[in-house]
Amino acid sequence: MIYTVTLNPALDKTVEIPSFTTDGVNRITSIRTDPGGKGINVSKVVAALGSTSRALGILGGSTGQMISEALSGLNMTCDFLPVEGNTRINLKVVDPIAHTSTEINEPGVPVDPATLQSLLDHLLKLLRHDDIVVLAGSLPVNAPADTYRVWGDACREKGAKVILDSDGAGMVEGVKAKPFLIKPNSEELSHLMGRALDSQQELTAAARELLQTGVQKVIVSMGSRGMLHVLPEQTIFVPGLRVPVKDTVGAGDAVIAALAVAEERGLTLEETLRLSTAAGAASVMCTGTQAASLETIQQLMEQVTYREL
């Protein structure tokens, strides 16, 4: 079973503004809203891939109700705790002329320690050996910096495989729990290691250092250049696919979803590389944080190439 955890979800509002400028008047040409937050995004793509997941998290107010209603028709089990206040709204400004995407994210509602502990206790009661737990996204504003470390340790003790995708303190502390897999981008990996990592060789070396600490797989995203899959026995480079880009937000979440599904299904390494790369590429072809269609992902899988370094 795949479980996703979203402690700081959001309603993602994506607007398209050609030739977007600051300090001036901009006119929106299209708008869409999607239930969001990294864990929720992962669950949406898991559903698109034909698998099921249980999405856990925290929702509040009318915004939280909108997210819950939007998710109700998808192939997932929603398991959210209600909290005081309104779940945040994040604004994504896409400029199709300049090919840019600007994110304006609210901090989110405060969550008390008792609520976090209650949600963790609930998750631990559900977990079985070899279940997959995706801890993804930012933490609530007042959550302890070591939240993902605490959750990761607890899930690992239950025999679950933890996939961690966060940044800042969430990643720095979370990696101490020796997660099964992490997926930093090049900037996040540089921050995690405390030094600039400018080349593919430097990124690979840093990822191998993390393997020595107990992390089993490090997937490094390099944007349009592709991904590095750094595994104990080998390192594989997968070039990015050339596709028309509409919106890059959510692409990393799609990769995580594909990696989780691949692990759950016991796919081969080649199948995992193809599925995760195609899922990420298909995501950028969509507006907002909607999940790409399975048909599009399957078509792109045939175009994936890779080589061992």
Short mmCIF file of C-alpha atoms in Angstrom, two decimals:
data_model
loop_
_atom_site.label_atom_id
_atom_site.label_comp_id
_atom_site.label_asym_id
_atom_site.label_seq_id
_atom_site.Cartn_x
_atom_site.Cartn_y
_atom_site.Cartn_z
CA MET A 1 0.00 0.00 0.00
CA ILE A 2 1.17 3.52 -0.78
CA TYR A 3 0.55 6.20 1.84
CA THR A 4 1.17 9.88 1.14
CA VAL A 5 1.52 12.47 3.88
CA THR A 6 0.81 16.16 3.23
CA LEU A 7 1.20 18.21 6.40
CA ASN A 8 0.90 21.58 4.63
CA PRO A 9 -1.57 21.10 1.75
CA ALA A 10 -2.87 23.85 -0.50
CA LEU A 11 -5.45 24.75 -3.07
CA ASP A 12 -3.32 25.50 -6.12
CA LYS A 13 -4.64 28.34 -8.26
CA THR A 14 -2.84 28.50 -11.60
CA VAL A 15 -3.25 31.58 -13.79
CA GLU A 16 -1.84 32.17 -17.24
CA ILE A 17 -0.57 35.70 -17.93
CA PRO A 18 1.24 36.33 -21.24
CA SER A 19 4.20 38.72 -20.79
CA PHE A 20 3.80 38.83 -17.01
CA THR A 21 5.42 41.90 -15.45
CA THR A 22 5.98 43.17 -11.92
CA ASP A 23 4.95 46.65 -10.77
CA GLY A 24 2.23 46.91 -13.40
CA VAL A 25 -1.16 45.64 -14.53
CA ASN A 26 -1.43 42.02 -15.73
CA ARG A 27 -4.43 40.36 -17.34
CA ILE A 28 -5.25 36.70 -16.79
CA THR A 29 -6.12 34.69 -19.90
CA SER A 30 -6.94 31.41 -18.13
CA ILE A 31 -7.35 30.10 -14.60
CA ARG A 32 -7.71 26.69 -12.97
CA THR A 33 -7.66 25.33 -9.43
CA ASP A 34 -6.34 21.98 -8.25
CA PRO A 35 -6.06 20.28 -4.87
CA GLY A 36 -2.37 20.48 -4.06
CA GLY A 37 0.50 19.96 -1.71
CA LYS A 38 3.26 17.55 -2.71
CA GLY A 39 1.82 14.43 -1.09
CA ILE A 40 -1.61 15.08 -2.57
CA ASN A 41 -0.02 15.62 -5.98
CA VAL A 42 1.72 12.26 -5.61
CA SER A 43 -1.58 10.53 -4.82
CA LYS A 44 -3.21 12.10 -7.89
CA VAL A 45 -0.52 10.68 -10.17
CA VAL A 46 -0.59 7.30 -8.42
CA ALA A 47 -4.29 7.19 -9.29
CA ALA A 48 -3.59 8.17 -12.90
CA LEU A 49 -1.09 5.30 -13.12
CA GLY A 50 -3.82 2.86 -12.14
CA SER A 51 -2.77 2.26 -8.54
CA THR A 52 -4.36 3.29 -5.27
CA SER A 53 -3.04 5.24 -2.31
CA ARG A 54 -4.20 6.54 1.03
CA ALA A 55 -3.66 10.29 1.33
CA LEU A 56 -3.16 11.51 4.89
CA GLY A 57 -2.81 15.09 6.00
CA ILE A 58 -4.40 18.09 7.61
CA LEU A 59 -7.20 20.24 6.15
CA GLY A 60 -9.06 23.24 7.51
CA GLY A 61 -11.94 25.56 6.70
CA SER A 62 -13.68 26.15 3.40
CA THR A 63 -10.47 25.72 1.41
CA GLY A 64 -9.90 22.35 3.02
CA GLN A 65 -13.46 21.35 2.14
CA MET A 66 -12.87 22.30 -1.49
CA ILE A 67 -9.75 20.13 -1.58
CA SER A 68 -11.58 17.20 -0.01
CA GLU A 69 -14.44 17.46 -2.50
CA ALA A 70 -12.06 17.70 -5.46
CA LEU A 71 -10.26 14.54 -4.37
CA SER A 72 -13.40 12.53 -3.68
CA GLY A 73 -13.82 11.41 -7.28
CA LEU A 74 -10.26 10.12 -7.66
CA ASN A 75 -8.94 6.61 -7.06
CA MET A 76 -7.58 7.26 -3.57
CA THR A 77 -8.65 7.07 0.05
CA CYS A 78 -8.69 10.48 1.71
CA ASP A 79 -7.76 10.43 5.40
CA PHE A 80 -7.39 14.03 6.61
CA LEU A 81 -7.62 15.45 10.11
CA PRO A 82 -9.63 18.68 10.47
CA VAL A 83 -7.89 21.69 12.02
CA GLU A 84 -8.77 25.27 12.90
CA GLY A 85 -8.28 27.89 10.20
CA ASN A 86 -8.28 27.76 6.42
CA THR A 87 -5.93 25.60 4.40
CA ARG A 88 -3.67 27.85 2.33
CA ILE A 89 -4.10 28.93 -1.29
CA ASN A 90 -1.00 28.97 -3.49
CA LEU A 91 -0.85 31.07 -6.64
CA LYS A 92 1.08 29.89 -9.70
CA VAL A 93 1.64 32.46 -12.46
CA VAL A 94 2.52 30.89 -15.81
CA ASP A 95 3.84 33.12 -18.61
CA PRO A 96 3.58 31.25 -21.95
CA ILE A 97 5.54 33.96 -23.76
CA ALA A 98 8.57 34.09 -21.46
CA HIS A 99 8.21 30.39 -20.56
CA THR A 100 8.37 31.13 -16.84
CA SER A 101 6.47 29.89 -13.82
CA THR A 102 6.26 32.04 -10.68
CA GLU A 103 4.99 30.57 -7.41
CA ILE A 104 3.48 32.68 -4.62
CA ASN A 105 2.84 30.37 -1.68
CA GLU A 106 1.04 31.13 1.57
CA PRO A 107 2.68 29.81 4.77
CA GLY A 108 -0.28 27.67 5.82
CA VAL A 109 -2.19 27.25 9.08
CA PRO A 110 -0.39 26.51 12.36
CA VAL A 111 -0.77 22.94 13.60
CA ASP A 112 -0.32 22.01 17.26
CA PRO A 113 1.97 19.13 18.32
CA ALA A 114 -0.96 17.04 19.55
CA THR A 115 -2.54 17.06 16.09
CA LEU A 116 0.70 16.00 14.43
CA GLN A 117 1.14 13.19 16.94
CA SER A 118 -2.44 12.06 16.46
CA LEU A 119 -1.96 11.83 12.69
CA LEU A 120 1.32 9.94 13.11
CA ASP A 121 -0.26 7.48 15.55
CA HIS A 122 -3.08 6.89 13.08
CA LEU A 123 -0.62 6.20 10.26
CA LEU A 124 1.42 3.79 12.36
CA LYS A 125 -1.70 1.75 13.15
CA LEU A 126 -2.35 1.36 9.43
CA LEU A 127 1.17 0.44 8.33
CA ARG A 128 2.26 -3.05 7.38
CA HIS A 129 5.70 -4.36 6.50
CA ASP A 130 6.93 -3.12 3.08
CA ASP A 131 4.22 -0.48 2.76
CA ILE A 132 5.46 2.73 1.12
CA VAL A 133 5.17 6.07 2.91
CA VAL A 134 5.77 9.28 0.97
CA LEU A 135 6.67 12.22 3.22
CA ALA A 136 6.52 15.22 0.93
CA GLY A 137 6.41 18.98 0.94
CA SER A 138 6.88 21.79 3.40
CA LEU A 139 6.07 21.60 7.09
CA PRO A 140 3.40 23.67 8.85
CA VAL A 141 4.80 26.98 10.09
CA ASN A 142 5.16 25.94 13.72
CA ALA A 143 6.06 22.27 13.23
CA PRO A 144 9.38 21.12 14.73
CA ALA A 145 12.22 21.05 12.21
CA ASP A 146 12.80 17.37 12.98
CA THR A 147 9.22 16.33 12.15
CA TYR A 148 10.21 14.26 9.11
CA ARG A 149 13.03 12.60 11.05
CA VAL A 150 10.60 11.57 13.79
CA TRP A 151 8.02 10.34 11.29
CA GLY A 152 10.65 8.61 9.17
CA ASP A 153 12.13 6.75 12.14
CA ALA A 154 8.69 5.65 13.31
CA CYS A 155 7.62 4.40 9.87
CA ARG A 156 10.91 2.59 9.28
CA GLU A 157 10.56 0.80 12.63
CA LYS A 158 7.22 -0.53 11.35
CA GLY A 159 9.00 -1.98 8.31
CA ALA A 160 7.76 0.63 5.84
CA LYS A 161 9.82 2.07 3.00
CA VAL A 162 9.99 5.84 3.38
CA ILE A 163 10.31 8.15 0.37
CA LEU A 164 11.29 11.68 1.36
CA ASP A 165 10.83 14.73 -0.86
CA SER A 166 11.24 18.03 0.96
CA ASP A 167 13.68 20.91 1.15
CA GLY A 168 15.36 23.03 3.80
CA ALA A 169 15.17 21.72 7.35
CA GLY A 170 12.62 19.10 6.31
CA MET A 171 15.19 17.37 4.12
CA VAL A 172 18.21 18.04 6.35
CA GLU A 173 16.50 16.47 9.36
CA GLY A 174 14.48 13.89 7.45
CA VAL A 175 17.51 12.29 5.83
CA LYS A 176 18.78 11.40 9.32
CA ALA A 177 15.99 8.80 9.47
CA LYS A 178 17.73 6.88 6.66
CA PRO A 179 14.81 6.91 4.23
CA PHE A 180 14.55 4.31 1.50
CA LEU A 181 14.65 6.96 -1.23
CA ILE A 182 15.10 10.71 -1.53
CA LYS A 183 14.63 12.90 -4.61
CA PRO A 184 16.38 16.25 -4.24
CA ASN A 185 16.97 18.55 -7.17
CA SER A 186 20.49 19.85 -7.71
CA GLU A 187 19.92 22.98 -5.59
CA GLU A 188 18.36 21.01 -2.74
CA LEU A 189 21.22 18.53 -2.79
CA SER A 190 23.72 21.40 -2.63
CA HIS A 191 21.90 22.82 0.40
CA LEU A 192 21.74 19.42 2.04
CA MET A 193 25.48 18.84 1.60
CA GLY A 194 26.43 22.41 2.55
CA ARG A 195 28.45 23.06 -0.59
CA ALA A 196 28.02 24.04 -4.23
CA LEU A 197 27.51 21.11 -6.58
CA ASP A 198 27.90 22.36 -10.13
CA SER A 199 28.71 19.31 -12.22
CA GLN A 200 27.16 15.92 -12.80
CA GLN A 201 30.23 14.35 -11.22
CA GLU A 202 29.87 16.47 -8.08
CA LEU A 203 26.17 15.63 -7.80
CA THR A 204 26.93 11.93 -8.16
CA ALA A 205 29.67 12.03 -5.54
CA ALA A 206 27.39 13.84 -3.09
CA ALA A 207 24.61 11.32 -3.66
CA ARG A 208 27.05 8.49 -2.99
CA GLU A 209 27.99 10.14 0.31
CA LEU A 210 24.32 9.97 1.29
CA LEU A 211 24.19 6.27 0.43
CA GLN A 212 26.94 5.77 3.00
CA THR A 213 24.65 7.23 5.69
CA GLY A 214 21.93 4.62 5.13
CA VAL A 215 19.78 6.11 2.36
CA GLN A 216 19.22 3.34 -0.20
CA LYS A 217 18.43 5.33 -3.35
CA VAL A 218 19.13 8.95 -4.32
CA ILE A 219 17.36 10.32 -7.38
CA VAL A 220 18.76 13.72 -8.37
CA SER A 221 16.61 15.91 -10.60
CA MET A 222 18.50 18.23 -12.93
CA GLY A 223 15.48 19.85 -14.55
CA SER A 224 15.30 19.59 -18.31
CA ARG A 225 18.76 17.99 -18.39
CA GLY A 226 17.41 14.81 -16.84
CA MET A 227 17.89 12.71 -13.72
CA LEU A 228 20.61 10.78 -11.95
CA HIS A 229 19.59 7.50 -10.33
CA VAL A 230 22.32 6.83 -7.80
CA LEU A 231 21.99 3.29 -6.45
CA PRO A 232 24.34 1.21 -4.29
CA GLU A 233 25.58 -0.86 -7.22
CA GLN A 234 25.41 1.65 -10.08
CA THR A 235 24.69 5.18 -11.25
CA ILE A 236 22.43 5.80 -14.22
CA PHE A 237 21.85 9.03 -16.13
CA VAL A 238 18.49 9.51 -17.83
CA PRO A 239 18.33 12.50 -20.22
CA GLY A 240 15.22 14.67 -20.06
CA LEU A 241 12.65 14.19 -22.80
CA ARG A 242 11.97 16.99 -25.26
CA VAL A 243 8.31 17.87 -24.76
CA PRO A 244 6.23 21.06 -25.01
CA VAL A 245 6.34 22.66 -21.57
CA LYS A 246 3.22 24.29 -20.12
CA ASP A 247 3.95 24.21 -16.39
CA THR A 248 6.81 22.66 -14.42
CA VAL A 249 5.01 22.71 -11.05
CA GLY A 250 4.26 19.17 -9.93
CA ALA A 251 6.74 17.41 -12.22
CA GLY A 252 8.86 16.22 -9.30
CA ASP A 253 5.75 14.93 -7.56
CA ALA A 254 4.88 12.91 -10.66
CA VAL A 255 8.35 11.35 -10.59
CA ILE A 256 7.91 10.42 -6.93
CA ALA A 257 4.52 8.85 -7.68
CA ALA A 258 5.99 6.75 -10.47
CA LEU A 259 8.89 5.63 -8.26
CA ALA A 260 6.44 4.62 -5.52
CA VAL A 261 4.25 2.69 -7.96
CA ALA A 262 7.31 1.00 -9.48
CA GLU A 263 8.47 -0.11 -6.04
CA GLU A 264 5.01 -1.36 -5.08
CA ARG A 265 4.67 -3.35 -8.32
CA GLY A 266 8.22 -4.70 -8.21
CA LEU A 267 9.12 -3.27 -11.62
CA THR A 268 12.53 -3.85 -13.14
CA LEU A 269 15.12 -1.08 -13.12
CA GLU A 270 14.51 -0.33 -16.80
CA GLU A 271 10.75 -0.17 -16.27
CA THR A 272 11.28 2.14 -13.29
CA LEU A 273 13.53 4.47 -15.28
CA ARG A 274 11.06 4.66 -18.14
CA LEU A 275 7.98 5.14 -15.97
CA SER A 276 9.46 7.82 -13.70
CA THR A 277 11.00 9.82 -16.55
CA ALA A 278 7.84 9.66 -18.65
CA ALA A 279 5.64 10.66 -15.70
CA GLY A 280 7.76 13.74 -15.03
CA ALA A 281 7.79 14.74 -18.70
CA ALA A 282 4.04 14.23 -19.08
CA SER A 283 3.45 16.44 -16.05
CA VAL A 284 5.12 19.50 -17.56
CA MET A 285 2.83 19.18 -20.58
CA CYS A 286 -0.17 19.91 -18.32
CA THR A 287 -1.41 23.19 -16.87
CA GLY A 288 -1.60 23.39 -13.10
CA THR A 289 -0.96 20.39 -10.89
CA GLN A 290 -3.39 18.06 -12.62
CA ALA A 291 -2.18 14.53 -13.30
CA ALA A 292 -1.26 13.64 -16.86
CA SER A 293 -3.15 10.86 -18.60
CA LEU A 294 -1.86 7.29 -18.48
CA GLU A 295 -1.96 7.21 -22.28
CA THR A 296 0.44 10.16 -22.54
CA ILE A 297 2.80 8.62 -19.99
CA GLN A 298 2.83 5.28 -21.82
CA GLN A 299 3.60 6.98 -25.13
CA LEU A 300 6.52 8.87 -23.61
CA MET A 301 7.95 5.74 -22.00
CA GLU A 302 8.97 4.51 -25.44
CA GLN A 303 11.17 7.61 -25.93
CA VAL A 304 13.20 7.23 -22.73
CA THR A 305 16.91 6.49 -23.06
CA TYR A 306 19.52 6.02 -20.35
CA ARG A 307 23.13 5.07 -19.80
CA GLU A 308 25.19 3.78 -16.93
CA LEU A 309 27.95 6.09 -15.72
#
